[in-house]
XYZ file of C-alpha atoms in Angstrom:
585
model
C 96.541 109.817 355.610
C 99.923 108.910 353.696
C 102.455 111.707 353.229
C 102.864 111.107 349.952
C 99.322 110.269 349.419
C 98.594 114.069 351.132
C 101.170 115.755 348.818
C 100.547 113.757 345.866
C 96.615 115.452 346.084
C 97.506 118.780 346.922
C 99.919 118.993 343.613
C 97.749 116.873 340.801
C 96.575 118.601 338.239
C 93.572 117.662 337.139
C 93.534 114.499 334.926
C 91.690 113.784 331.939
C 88.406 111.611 331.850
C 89.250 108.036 331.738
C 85.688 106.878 331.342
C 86.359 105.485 327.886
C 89.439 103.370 329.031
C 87.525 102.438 332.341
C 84.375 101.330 330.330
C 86.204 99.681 327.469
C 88.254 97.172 330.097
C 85.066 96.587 332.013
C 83.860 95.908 328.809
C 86.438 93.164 327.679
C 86.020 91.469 331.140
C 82.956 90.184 330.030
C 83.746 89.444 326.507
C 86.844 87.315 327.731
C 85.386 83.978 325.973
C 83.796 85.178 323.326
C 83.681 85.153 319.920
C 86.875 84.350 317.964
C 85.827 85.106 314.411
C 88.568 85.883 312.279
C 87.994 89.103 309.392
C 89.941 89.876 306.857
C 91.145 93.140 305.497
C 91.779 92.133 301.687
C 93.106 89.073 299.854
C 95.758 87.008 302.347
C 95.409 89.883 304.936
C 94.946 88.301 308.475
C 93.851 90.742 311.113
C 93.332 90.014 314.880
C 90.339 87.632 316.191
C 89.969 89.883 319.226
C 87.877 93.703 318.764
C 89.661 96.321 318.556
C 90.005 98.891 320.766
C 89.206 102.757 320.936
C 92.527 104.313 322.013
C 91.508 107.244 324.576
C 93.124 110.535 323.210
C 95.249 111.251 326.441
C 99.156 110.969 326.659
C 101.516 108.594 328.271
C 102.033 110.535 331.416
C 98.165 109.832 331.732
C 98.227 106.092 331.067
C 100.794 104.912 333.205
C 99.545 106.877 336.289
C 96.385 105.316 336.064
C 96.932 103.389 339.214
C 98.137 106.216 341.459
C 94.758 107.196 343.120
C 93.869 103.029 343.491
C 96.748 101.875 345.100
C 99.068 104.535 345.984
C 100.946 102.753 348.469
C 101.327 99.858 346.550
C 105.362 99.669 345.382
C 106.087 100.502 341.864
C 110.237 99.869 340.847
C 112.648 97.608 343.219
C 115.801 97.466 343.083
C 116.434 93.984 343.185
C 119.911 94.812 344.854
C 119.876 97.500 346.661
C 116.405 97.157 347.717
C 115.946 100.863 347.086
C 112.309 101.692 345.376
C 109.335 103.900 345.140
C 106.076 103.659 345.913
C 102.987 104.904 343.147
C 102.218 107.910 345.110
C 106.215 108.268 345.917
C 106.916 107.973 341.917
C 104.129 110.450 340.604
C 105.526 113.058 342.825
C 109.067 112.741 341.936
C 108.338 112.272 338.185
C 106.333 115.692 338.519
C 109.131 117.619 340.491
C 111.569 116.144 338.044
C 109.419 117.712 334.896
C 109.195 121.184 336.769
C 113.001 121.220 337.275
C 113.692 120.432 333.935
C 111.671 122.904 332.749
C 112.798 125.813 335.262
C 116.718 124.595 333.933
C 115.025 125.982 330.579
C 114.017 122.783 328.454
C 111.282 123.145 326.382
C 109.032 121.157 324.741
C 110.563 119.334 321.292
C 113.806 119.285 323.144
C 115.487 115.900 323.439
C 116.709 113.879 326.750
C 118.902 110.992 326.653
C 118.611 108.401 328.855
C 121.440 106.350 329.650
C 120.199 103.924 332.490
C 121.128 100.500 333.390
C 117.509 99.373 335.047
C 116.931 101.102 337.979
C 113.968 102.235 340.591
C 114.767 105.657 338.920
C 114.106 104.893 335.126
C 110.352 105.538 335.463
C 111.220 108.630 337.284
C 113.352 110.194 334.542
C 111.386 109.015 331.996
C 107.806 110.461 332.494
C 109.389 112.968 334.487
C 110.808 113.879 330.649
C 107.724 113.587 329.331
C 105.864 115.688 331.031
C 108.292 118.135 330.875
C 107.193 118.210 327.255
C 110.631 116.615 325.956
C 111.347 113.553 323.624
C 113.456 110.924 325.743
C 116.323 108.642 323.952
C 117.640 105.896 325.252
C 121.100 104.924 325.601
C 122.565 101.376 325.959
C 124.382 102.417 329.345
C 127.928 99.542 328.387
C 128.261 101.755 324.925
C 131.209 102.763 324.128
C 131.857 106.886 324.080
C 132.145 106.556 320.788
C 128.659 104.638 320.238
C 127.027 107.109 322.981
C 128.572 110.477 320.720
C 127.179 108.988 317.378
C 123.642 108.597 319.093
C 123.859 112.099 320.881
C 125.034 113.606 318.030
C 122.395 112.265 315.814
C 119.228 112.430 318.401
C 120.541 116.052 319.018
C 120.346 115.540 322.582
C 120.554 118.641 324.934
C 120.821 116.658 328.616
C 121.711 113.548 329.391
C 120.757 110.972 332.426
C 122.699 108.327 333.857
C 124.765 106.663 336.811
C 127.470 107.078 338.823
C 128.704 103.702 337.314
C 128.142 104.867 333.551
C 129.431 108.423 334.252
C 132.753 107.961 333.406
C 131.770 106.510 329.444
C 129.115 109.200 329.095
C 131.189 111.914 330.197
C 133.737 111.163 327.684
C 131.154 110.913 324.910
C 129.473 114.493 325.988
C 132.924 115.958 325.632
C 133.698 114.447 322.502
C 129.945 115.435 321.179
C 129.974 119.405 322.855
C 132.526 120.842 320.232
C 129.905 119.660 317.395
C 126.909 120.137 318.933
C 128.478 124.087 319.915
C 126.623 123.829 323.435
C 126.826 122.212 326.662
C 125.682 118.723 327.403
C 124.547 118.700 331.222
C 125.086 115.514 332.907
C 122.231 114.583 335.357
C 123.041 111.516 337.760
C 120.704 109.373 339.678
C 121.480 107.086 342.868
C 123.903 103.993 341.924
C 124.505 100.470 342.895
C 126.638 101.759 346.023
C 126.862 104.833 348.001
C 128.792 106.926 345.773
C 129.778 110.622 346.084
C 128.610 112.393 343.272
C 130.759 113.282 340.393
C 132.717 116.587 339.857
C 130.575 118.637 337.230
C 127.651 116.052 337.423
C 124.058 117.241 337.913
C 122.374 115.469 341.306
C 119.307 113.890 340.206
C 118.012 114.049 343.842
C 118.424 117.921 344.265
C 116.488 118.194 341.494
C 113.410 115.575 342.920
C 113.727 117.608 346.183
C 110.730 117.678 347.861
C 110.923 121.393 348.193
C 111.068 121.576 344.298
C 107.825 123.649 343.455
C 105.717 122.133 340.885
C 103.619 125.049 339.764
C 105.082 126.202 336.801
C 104.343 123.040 334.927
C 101.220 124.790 334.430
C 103.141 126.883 331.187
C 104.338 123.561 330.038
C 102.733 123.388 326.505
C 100.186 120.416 326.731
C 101.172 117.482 324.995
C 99.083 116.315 322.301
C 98.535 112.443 321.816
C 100.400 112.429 317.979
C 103.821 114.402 319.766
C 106.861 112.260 319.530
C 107.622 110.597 322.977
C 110.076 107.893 322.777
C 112.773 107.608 320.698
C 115.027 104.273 321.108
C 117.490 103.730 318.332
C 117.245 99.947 316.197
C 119.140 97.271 317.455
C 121.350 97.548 314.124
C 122.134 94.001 314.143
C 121.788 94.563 309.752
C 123.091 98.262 309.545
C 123.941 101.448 311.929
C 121.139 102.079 314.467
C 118.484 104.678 313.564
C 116.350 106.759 315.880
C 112.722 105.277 315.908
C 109.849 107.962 316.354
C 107.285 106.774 318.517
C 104.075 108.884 319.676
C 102.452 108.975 322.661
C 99.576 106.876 320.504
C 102.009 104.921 319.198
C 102.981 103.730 322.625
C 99.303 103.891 324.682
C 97.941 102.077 321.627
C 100.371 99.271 321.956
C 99.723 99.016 325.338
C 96.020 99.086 325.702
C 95.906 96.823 322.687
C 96.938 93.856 325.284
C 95.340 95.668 327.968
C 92.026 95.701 327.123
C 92.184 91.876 325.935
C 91.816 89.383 328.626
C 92.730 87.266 326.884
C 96.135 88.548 325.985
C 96.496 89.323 330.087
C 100.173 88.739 330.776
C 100.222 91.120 334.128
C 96.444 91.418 335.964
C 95.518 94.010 336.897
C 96.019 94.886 340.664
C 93.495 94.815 343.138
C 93.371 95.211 346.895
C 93.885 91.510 347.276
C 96.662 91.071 345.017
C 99.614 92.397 343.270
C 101.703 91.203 340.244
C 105.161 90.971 340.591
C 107.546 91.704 337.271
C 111.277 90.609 337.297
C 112.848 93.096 335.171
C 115.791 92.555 333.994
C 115.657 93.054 329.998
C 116.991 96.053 329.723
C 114.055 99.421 329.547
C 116.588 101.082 327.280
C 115.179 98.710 324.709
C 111.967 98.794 323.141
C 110.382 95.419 324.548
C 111.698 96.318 328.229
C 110.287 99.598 327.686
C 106.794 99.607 326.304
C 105.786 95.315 327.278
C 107.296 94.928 331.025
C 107.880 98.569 331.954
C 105.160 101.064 331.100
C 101.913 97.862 330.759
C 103.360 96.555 334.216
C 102.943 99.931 335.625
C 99.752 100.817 334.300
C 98.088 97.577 335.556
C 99.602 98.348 339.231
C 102.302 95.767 339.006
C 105.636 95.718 341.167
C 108.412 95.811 338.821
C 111.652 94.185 340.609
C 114.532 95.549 338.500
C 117.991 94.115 337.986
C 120.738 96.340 336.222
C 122.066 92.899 333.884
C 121.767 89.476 333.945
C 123.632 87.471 336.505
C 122.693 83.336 337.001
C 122.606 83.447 340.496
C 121.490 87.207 341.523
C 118.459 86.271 338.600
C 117.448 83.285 340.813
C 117.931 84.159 344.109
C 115.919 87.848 343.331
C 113.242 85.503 341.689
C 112.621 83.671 344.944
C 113.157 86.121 346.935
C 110.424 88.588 345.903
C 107.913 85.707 344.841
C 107.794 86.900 341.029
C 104.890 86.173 339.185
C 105.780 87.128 335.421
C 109.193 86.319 333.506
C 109.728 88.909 330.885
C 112.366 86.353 328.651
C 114.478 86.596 325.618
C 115.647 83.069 323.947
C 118.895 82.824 325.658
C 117.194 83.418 328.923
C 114.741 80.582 327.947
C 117.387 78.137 327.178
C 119.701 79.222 330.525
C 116.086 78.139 332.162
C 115.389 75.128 330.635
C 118.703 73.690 330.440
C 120.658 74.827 333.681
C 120.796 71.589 335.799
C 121.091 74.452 338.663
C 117.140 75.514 337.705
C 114.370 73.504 339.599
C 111.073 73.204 340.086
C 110.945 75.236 342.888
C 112.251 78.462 341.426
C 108.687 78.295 339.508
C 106.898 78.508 342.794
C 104.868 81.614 342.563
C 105.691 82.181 338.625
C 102.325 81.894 336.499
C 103.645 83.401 333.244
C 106.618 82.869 331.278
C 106.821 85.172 327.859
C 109.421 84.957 325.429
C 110.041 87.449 322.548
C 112.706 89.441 320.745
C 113.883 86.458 318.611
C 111.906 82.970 317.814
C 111.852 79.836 320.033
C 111.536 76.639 319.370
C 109.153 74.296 320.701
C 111.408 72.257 322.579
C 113.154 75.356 324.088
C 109.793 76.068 325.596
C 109.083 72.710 326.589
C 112.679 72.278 328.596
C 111.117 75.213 331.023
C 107.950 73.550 331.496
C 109.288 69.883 331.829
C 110.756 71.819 335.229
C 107.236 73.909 336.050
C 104.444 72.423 334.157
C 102.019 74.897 335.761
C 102.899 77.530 334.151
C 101.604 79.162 330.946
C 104.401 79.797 328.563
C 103.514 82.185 325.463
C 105.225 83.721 322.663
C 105.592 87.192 321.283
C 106.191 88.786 317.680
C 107.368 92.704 317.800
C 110.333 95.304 316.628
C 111.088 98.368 317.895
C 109.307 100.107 314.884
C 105.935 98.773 316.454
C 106.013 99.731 319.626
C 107.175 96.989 319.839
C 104.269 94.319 319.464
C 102.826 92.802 316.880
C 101.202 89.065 317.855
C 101.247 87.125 320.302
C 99.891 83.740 322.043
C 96.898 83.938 323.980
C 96.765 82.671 327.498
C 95.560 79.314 326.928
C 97.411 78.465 323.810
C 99.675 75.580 324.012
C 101.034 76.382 320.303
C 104.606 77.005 321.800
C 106.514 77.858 318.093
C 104.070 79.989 317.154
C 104.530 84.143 317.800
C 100.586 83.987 318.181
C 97.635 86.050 316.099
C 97.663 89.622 315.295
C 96.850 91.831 317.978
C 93.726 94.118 317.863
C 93.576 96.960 315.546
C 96.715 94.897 313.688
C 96.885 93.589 310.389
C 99.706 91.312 309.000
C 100.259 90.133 305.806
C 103.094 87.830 304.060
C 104.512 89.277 300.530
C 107.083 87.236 297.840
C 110.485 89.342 297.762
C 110.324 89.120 294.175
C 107.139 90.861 293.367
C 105.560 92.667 296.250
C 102.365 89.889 295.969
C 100.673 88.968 299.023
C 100.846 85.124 299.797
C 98.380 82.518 301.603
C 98.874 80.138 304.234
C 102.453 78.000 304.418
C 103.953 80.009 302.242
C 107.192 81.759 303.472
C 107.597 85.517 302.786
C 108.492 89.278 304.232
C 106.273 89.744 307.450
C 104.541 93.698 306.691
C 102.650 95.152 309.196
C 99.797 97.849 309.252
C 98.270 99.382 312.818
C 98.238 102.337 314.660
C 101.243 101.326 316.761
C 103.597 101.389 313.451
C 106.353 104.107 314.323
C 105.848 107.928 312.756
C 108.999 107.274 310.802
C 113.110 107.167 311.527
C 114.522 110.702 312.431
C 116.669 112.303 310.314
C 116.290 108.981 308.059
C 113.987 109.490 305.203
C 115.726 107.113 302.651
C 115.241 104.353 305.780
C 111.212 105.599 306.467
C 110.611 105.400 302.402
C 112.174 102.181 302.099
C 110.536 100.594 305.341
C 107.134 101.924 305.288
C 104.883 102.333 302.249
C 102.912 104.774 300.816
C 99.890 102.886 302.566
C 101.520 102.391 305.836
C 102.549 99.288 305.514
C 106.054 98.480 307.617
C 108.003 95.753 305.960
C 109.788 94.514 308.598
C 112.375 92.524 307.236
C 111.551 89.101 308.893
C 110.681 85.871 307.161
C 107.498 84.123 308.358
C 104.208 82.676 307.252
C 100.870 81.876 309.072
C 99.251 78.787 308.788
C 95.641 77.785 308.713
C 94.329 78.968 312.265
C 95.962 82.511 311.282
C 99.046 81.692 313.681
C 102.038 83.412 312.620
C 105.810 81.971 312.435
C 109.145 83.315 312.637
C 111.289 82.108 309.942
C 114.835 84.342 310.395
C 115.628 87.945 309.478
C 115.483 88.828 305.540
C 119.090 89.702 305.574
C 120.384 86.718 307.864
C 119.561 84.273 305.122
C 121.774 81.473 303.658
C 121.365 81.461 299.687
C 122.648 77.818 299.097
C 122.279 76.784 295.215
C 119.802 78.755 295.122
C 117.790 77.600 298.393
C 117.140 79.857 301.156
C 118.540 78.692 304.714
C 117.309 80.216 307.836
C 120.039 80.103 310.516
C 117.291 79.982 313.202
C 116.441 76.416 312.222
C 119.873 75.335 312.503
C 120.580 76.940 316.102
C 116.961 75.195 317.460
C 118.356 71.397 315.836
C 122.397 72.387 317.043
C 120.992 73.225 320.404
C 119.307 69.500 320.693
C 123.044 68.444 320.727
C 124.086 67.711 324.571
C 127.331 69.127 324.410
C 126.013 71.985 322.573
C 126.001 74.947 325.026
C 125.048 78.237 323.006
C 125.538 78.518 319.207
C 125.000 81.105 315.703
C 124.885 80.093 312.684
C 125.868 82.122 309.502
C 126.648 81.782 305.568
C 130.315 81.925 304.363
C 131.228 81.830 300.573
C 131.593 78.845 299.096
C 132.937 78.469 295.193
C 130.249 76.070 294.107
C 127.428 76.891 296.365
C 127.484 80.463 296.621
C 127.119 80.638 300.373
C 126.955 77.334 302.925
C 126.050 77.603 306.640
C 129.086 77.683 309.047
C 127.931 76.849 313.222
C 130.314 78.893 315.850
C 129.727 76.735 318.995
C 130.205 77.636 322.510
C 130.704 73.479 323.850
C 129.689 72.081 327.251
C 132.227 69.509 326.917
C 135.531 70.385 325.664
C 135.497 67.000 324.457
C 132.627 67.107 321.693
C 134.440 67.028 318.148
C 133.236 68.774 314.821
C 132.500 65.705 313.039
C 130.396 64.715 316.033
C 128.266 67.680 315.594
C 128.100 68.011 311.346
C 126.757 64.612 311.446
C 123.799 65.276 314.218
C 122.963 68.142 312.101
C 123.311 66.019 309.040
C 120.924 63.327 310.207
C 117.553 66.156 310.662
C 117.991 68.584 307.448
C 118.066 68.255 303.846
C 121.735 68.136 302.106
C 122.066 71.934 300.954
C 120.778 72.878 304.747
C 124.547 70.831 306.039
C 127.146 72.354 307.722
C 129.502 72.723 304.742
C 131.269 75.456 306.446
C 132.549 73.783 309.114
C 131.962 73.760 312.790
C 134.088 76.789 314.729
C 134.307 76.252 318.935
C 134.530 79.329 320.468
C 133.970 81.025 324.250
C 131.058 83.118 324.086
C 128.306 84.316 320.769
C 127.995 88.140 320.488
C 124.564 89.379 321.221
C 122.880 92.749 321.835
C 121.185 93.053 324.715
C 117.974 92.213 324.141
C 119.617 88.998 323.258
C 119.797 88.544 319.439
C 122.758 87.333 317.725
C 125.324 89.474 316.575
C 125.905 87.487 313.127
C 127.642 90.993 311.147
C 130.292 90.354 314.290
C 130.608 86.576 313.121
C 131.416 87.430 309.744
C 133.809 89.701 310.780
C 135.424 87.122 312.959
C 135.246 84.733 310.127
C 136.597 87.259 307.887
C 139.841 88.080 309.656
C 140.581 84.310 309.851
């Protein structure tokens, strides 16, 4: 028998029945091409046309580990540089002997970890590790600043921190800055790097603390975690305002999760067999919501191998890709436009991919088309989420060829589409706020309640704060954020309609599009342009634009070339940083 397999038996504790989840998948196997019927929850209330799903009351910890005992040798994380990775049977007995450290160091449950990782073969280790230690985990954008690291510390009232020897010098700085606050000491845990390292003075080794002498029995004090605890807590992208700490449950998170899972139809990753195994690149980053819950914790519940890459590189991306034979793209839209437009992107990089999934931001139609016009085997589908839903919210099934659309409402998910002006719920075609009610809506915003009362209703309705409509098959649409929109005259703009056109252009290599005053107008849109050819010339480009839109939709503020577009990392546009820039001018 395995080591690992040996040890990983003689430590379990005994899990909780998973008869329900078991039955329930078994279940949607054979209701894969059913019925489609849509139901409706109220006037101009679209719900899913899948069943919904019984969420088992277990926790995370229990979810994810599901394929331990059915493949335990299979590999779970990759690095796709290093080549360092664990096993299942490897991971669930480091994440265990991390928990029991934690817990002998003297963190309890309630207490908070942050988790500053670049993606790594660790991540999963620290994180349910965490978990089952009965803490709330954080995460940290690893390339913050000290000073963005100390206000997230300081306001997720973190006691311990993880990261690398790469990010140790930015989070040490940020711990010192925070301790004199906080009154207390902020250890600093460190995990194996991108090169061999020595560890650094005052730093906490990660691997002493995984030792396989580390004795896992007094996780049986550990106060048992009940499904409705807080698990997660990732912070907003802030693109509109200062991040805020999102409280997610373990429900929260397992519901999201087995709301695809136990859908065929909505099957991104299979699950793994003894025949076959999916392979995930992931490089979005897990210290954001749809890297966390969508390619990290539903790949590793369905037995995938998750290849991880710490950023995004051009030719380290492609050359991992081929090399370990991926089978699922996780995308963002920039990621889908470096794919279809790169002339160094072929055919043959598509070899062994089946699905291609874009989310975080809309795509247009001929974004998705420039990918398949290179790999026409593939399926390529759309997603709809936000951090506040854990993160997803619709989504294209597998046989849709409705590229612009962000799909239907996932089970147990209700969507509807209100005017700004008085709250009323709209039909299809008619643009509106996007509000969403399920069980994967967050708990609230920590320390936040003005934010909670203002985002989620007395009903439990989130109001997201994107523009969209549905149209007559339920399908829903993107539009552009609330706040991102160009009043011109009067008229509502959506900057997301002039990026899709501007990115038609040939010379056009990335752009964002904001609104800028204007005396008569109010506000006009203004393009900043990152150029293929240093050649192409603003008139050039207002009059392409000017040829597809209506007048008030023109370029009226001009056309600005510059080097790169700021973007967080899950790749939306940084338009507050535009405005700045356009500000200072």
């Amino acid at each position: 028998m395995n080591p690992w397999r040996s040890f990983l038996l003689s430590c379990r504790v005994v899990k909780r029945s998973y008869s329900t989840l078991i039955s329930q998948r078994e279940l949607a196997l054979k209701i894969r091409n059913g019925s489609r019927c849509f139901s409706t929850q109220g006037q101009n209330v679209i719900t899913s046309p899948y069943p919904n799903v019984t969420i088992p009351n277990i926790t995370l910890v229990d979810l994810v580990w599901d394929m331990v005992d059915k493949f335990p040798d299979y590999p779970a994380l990759v690095c796709g540089i290093t080549g360092r990775g664990y096993t299942y049977a490897e991971s669930r007995v480091i994440a265990r002997r991390f928990a029991a450290s934690l817990h002998k160091a003297g963190f309890r449950s309630g207490d908070v970890l942050a988790l500053a990782l670049y993606n790594c073969p660790e991540f999963h280790l620290v994180l349910l590790g965490a978990i089952e230690a009965g803490m709330i985990v954080t995460t940290i954008n690893p390339e913050y600043t000290p000073e963005e690291m100390r206000r997230q510390l300081l306001d997720s009232g973190a006691k311990c921190i993880v990261t690398t020897p790469e990010s140790y010098p930015s989070v040490s700085k940020a711990v010192i800055e925070t301790e004199p606050a906080v009154k207390s000491k902020i250890p600093i845990i460190v995990t194996p790097g991108l090169t061999n390292t020595g560890l650094p003075q005052g730093a906490i080794d990660f691997r002493e603390m995984t030792h396989k002498d580390i004795d896992t029995s007094n996780l049986s004090s550990v106060k048992e975690a009940n499904p409705d605890d807080i698990a997660v807590m990732p912070y907003s992208s802030g693109t509109t305002g200062l991040p805020k700490g999102v409280k997610l449950s373990h429900r929260n998170l397992i519901t999201n999760c087995l709301q695809m899972c136990l859908t065929p139809q909505l099957w991104i990753v299979d699950p793994a067999t003894s025949e076959m195994q999916e392979v995930v690149l992931g490089v979005l980053p897990f210290f954001h919501v749809y890297g966390l819950s969508c390619v990290l914790l539903s790949s590793l519940h369905f037995g995938a191998k998750v290849v991880t890459l710490p950023q995004f590189k051009p030719d380290v991306y492609l050359s991992t890709l081929v090399k370990h034979k991926a089978t699922v793209l996780y995308l963002v839209p920039p990621l889908v436009q470096f794919l279809g437009a790169h002339p160094n992107v072929t055919g043959p990089h598509f070899n062994t991919v089946r699905f291609v999934t874009s989310g975080a931001g809309p795509i247009g139609q001929s974004d998705a088309q420039r990918v398949l016009d290179k790999a026409n085997h593939i399926n390529f589908i759309q997603g709809y989420g936000l951090t506040e839903t854990s993160p997803l919210v619709s989504i294209l099934s597998r046989e849709s060829k409705n590229l612009s659309s962000s799909g239907v409402p996932i089970p147990n998910t209700s969507v509807k589409i209100i005017k700004l002006e008085s709250g009323e719920s709209v039909g299809p075609g008619v643009v509106g706020e996007i509000c969403v009610h399920g069980p994967q809506v967050m708990v609230e915003y920590h320390n936040n309640p003005k934010a909670t009362a203002e985002t989620k209703d007395s009903e439990g309705w989130l109001h997201t704060g994107d523009m969209g409509y549905y149209d007559e098959h339920k399908h829903l649409f993107i539009v552009d954020r609330l706040k991102e929109l160009i009043k011109v005259k009067g008229f509502q703009v959506a900057p997301a309609e002039l990026e899709e056109i501007l990115r038609q252009h040939p010379a056009v290599g990335d752009v964002a599009v904001i609104g800028v005053p204007h005396e008569r107008s109010g506000e006009v849109p203004k393009a900043f342009i990152v150029p293929k050819d240093s050649k192409v010339k603003e008139d050039e480009i207002k009059k392409f634009v000017a040829d597809k839109v209506s007048d008030y939709k023109q370029l009226a503020g001009g056309v600005q070339f510059v080097s790169t577009i700021p973007k967080n990392t899950s790749g939306k546009i940084l338009r507050r940083k535009l405005k700045e820039m356009y500000c200072t001018q």
